[in-house]
Amino acid sequence: MAIFKPAAIGSRPRWQRWIWLVCGAIFLAIGVIGIVLPVLPTTPFVLLAAYCISRGSQRYEQWLLTHHRFGPMVRDWRANRAVPLRAKQFALVMMILSSALAWWMMPVQVRWIPGIFCTGVAAWLWSLPTSREPS
């Protein structure tokens, strides 16, 4: 398994490492919110968080890679650049349900916005390679 290794973290100034860590924490928080809020996709935000965290701290990167929920997702992405079929299917169903709910609950003028964003995310997600075995 090829694990992505950024340039030496220690060679970056401390303020840059903190910026990467703060951005990673924000994206991870959005990904966690996406677990319970179907309009937000979890996987892209967790992968973005892993990218940022890998540039800020080896210790926090290790924590994320060994996390029971997020670690397999990040490791599989880094090794295969692919998303499991089950994750794609689940994401699609949740985006359809959340877009339908938004259509029903939102004002007429803006009810199409979640559907447009979910369509874009779904198109991007399904354009990625599909891994053979889920992690």
Coordinates of C-alpha atoms in Angstrom, one line a residue:
M1 CA 0.0 0.0 0.0
A2 CA 1.5 3.3 -1.1
I3 CA 1.0 5.9 1.6
F4 CA 1.2 9.5 0.5
K5 CA 3.9 11.5 2.2
P6 CA 4.1 15.2 1.9
A7 CA 7.2 17.3 2.0
A8 CA 8.9 17.2 5.5
I9 CA 6.5 18.7 7.9
G10 CA 9.3 20.0 10.1
S11 CA 10.6 22.2 7.3
R12 CA 7.4 24.3 7.3
P13 CA 7.2 27.3 9.6
R14 CA 5.1 26.7 12.7
W15 CA 2.4 29.2 11.5
Q16 CA 1.9 27.3 8.3
R17 CA 1.5 24.0 10.1
W18 CA -1.1 25.6 12.4
I19 CA -3.0 26.9 9.3
W20 CA -3.0 23.4 7.8
L21 CA -4.2 21.9 11.1
V22 CA -7.0 24.4 11.6
C23 CA -8.2 23.8 8.0
G24 CA -8.0 20.1 8.5
A25 CA -10.0 20.4 11.8
I26 CA -12.7 22.5 10.1
F27 CA -13.0 20.0 7.2
L28 CA -13.1 17.1 9.5
A29 CA -15.9 18.8 11.6
I30 CA -17.9 19.4 8.4
G31 CA -17.4 15.7 7.5
V32 CA -18.6 14.6 10.9
I33 CA -21.7 16.9 10.6
G34 CA -22.2 15.2 7.2
I35 CA -22.7 11.9 8.9
V36 CA -26.0 13.1 10.3
L37 CA -26.9 15.8 7.8
P38 CA -27.3 14.1 4.4
V39 CA -26.9 17.3 2.4
L40 CA -23.2 17.4 3.3
P41 CA -21.2 14.5 1.9
T42 CA -18.8 13.0 4.5
T43 CA -16.2 11.4 2.4
P44 CA -14.9 14.4 0.4
F45 CA -14.6 16.5 3.5
V46 CA -12.7 13.7 5.4
L47 CA -10.3 13.3 2.5
L48 CA -9.8 17.1 2.3
A49 CA -9.1 17.0 6.1
A50 CA -6.6 14.3 5.7
Y51 CA -4.8 16.3 3.0
C52 CA -4.6 19.3 5.2
I53 CA -3.7 17.4 8.4
S54 CA -0.9 15.5 6.6
R55 CA 0.7 18.9 6.0
G56 CA 0.4 20.1 9.5
S57 CA 1.2 17.2 11.9
Q58 CA 2.5 13.7 11.5
R59 CA 0.9 12.8 14.9
Y60 CA -2.6 14.0 13.9
E61 CA -2.2 12.3 10.5
Q62 CA -1.4 9.0 12.3
W63 CA -4.5 9.5 14.5
L64 CA -6.7 10.1 11.5
L65 CA -5.2 7.1 9.6
T66 CA -5.8 4.8 12.6
H67 CA -9.3 6.2 13.5
H68 CA -11.9 3.4 13.4
R69 CA -14.4 5.2 11.2
F70 CA -12.2 7.6 9.1
G71 CA -9.0 5.7 8.8
P72 CA -10.1 3.0 6.3
M73 CA -11.7 5.6 4.1
V74 CA -8.4 7.7 3.9
R75 CA -6.1 4.7 3.6
D76 CA -8.2 3.2 0.8
W77 CA -8.3 6.5 -1.0
R78 CA -4.5 6.9 -0.7
A79 CA -3.8 3.4 -1.8
N80 CA -6.3 3.0 -4.7
R81 CA -7.6 6.5 -5.5
A82 CA -11.0 4.7 -5.5
V83 CA -14.3 4.8 -3.6
P84 CA -16.1 1.6 -2.6
L85 CA -19.3 0.8 -4.6
R86 CA -21.3 0.7 -1.4
A87 CA -20.2 4.2 -0.3
K88 CA -21.1 5.5 -3.8
Q89 CA -24.5 3.9 -3.6
F90 CA -25.2 5.1 0.0
A91 CA -24.1 8.7 -0.9
L92 CA -26.4 8.7 -4.0
V93 CA -29.4 7.5 -2.0
M94 CA -28.8 10.0 0.8
M95 CA -28.3 12.9 -1.7
I96 CA -31.5 12.0 -3.5
L97 CA -33.5 11.8 -0.2
S98 CA -32.0 15.1 1.1
S99 CA -32.6 16.9 -2.2
A100 CA -36.2 15.7 -2.2
L101 CA -36.7 16.8 1.4
A102 CA -35.1 20.2 0.6
W103 CA -37.4 20.5 -2.4
W104 CA -40.4 20.0 -0.2
M105 CA -39.3 22.2 2.7
M106 CA -37.5 25.2 1.1
P107 CA -39.0 28.2 -0.5
V108 CA -39.9 28.0 -4.2
Q109 CA -37.2 30.4 -5.2
V110 CA -34.3 28.4 -3.8
R111 CA -35.5 24.8 -3.6
W112 CA -33.5 23.7 -6.7
I113 CA -30.1 24.7 -5.1
P114 CA -29.5 21.5 -3.1
G115 CA -30.4 19.4 -6.0
I116 CA -27.9 21.2 -8.3
F117 CA -25.1 20.8 -5.7
C118 CA -25.9 17.1 -5.0
T119 CA -26.0 16.4 -8.8
G120 CA -22.5 17.9 -9.1
V121 CA -21.2 16.0 -6.2
A122 CA -22.8 12.7 -7.4
A123 CA -21.3 13.2 -10.9
W124 CA -17.9 13.8 -9.4
L125 CA -18.2 10.8 -7.1
W126 CA -19.3 8.4 -9.8
S127 CA -16.5 9.6 -12.1
L128 CA -14.0 8.3 -9.6
P129 CA -12.8 4.7 -9.9
T130 CA -14.7 2.1 -7.8
S131 CA -12.7 -0.1 -5.5
R132 CA -13.3 -3.8 -5.7
E133 CA -13.5 -4.5 -1.9
P134 CA -14.7 -2.0 0.7
S135 CA -12.2 -1.4 3.5

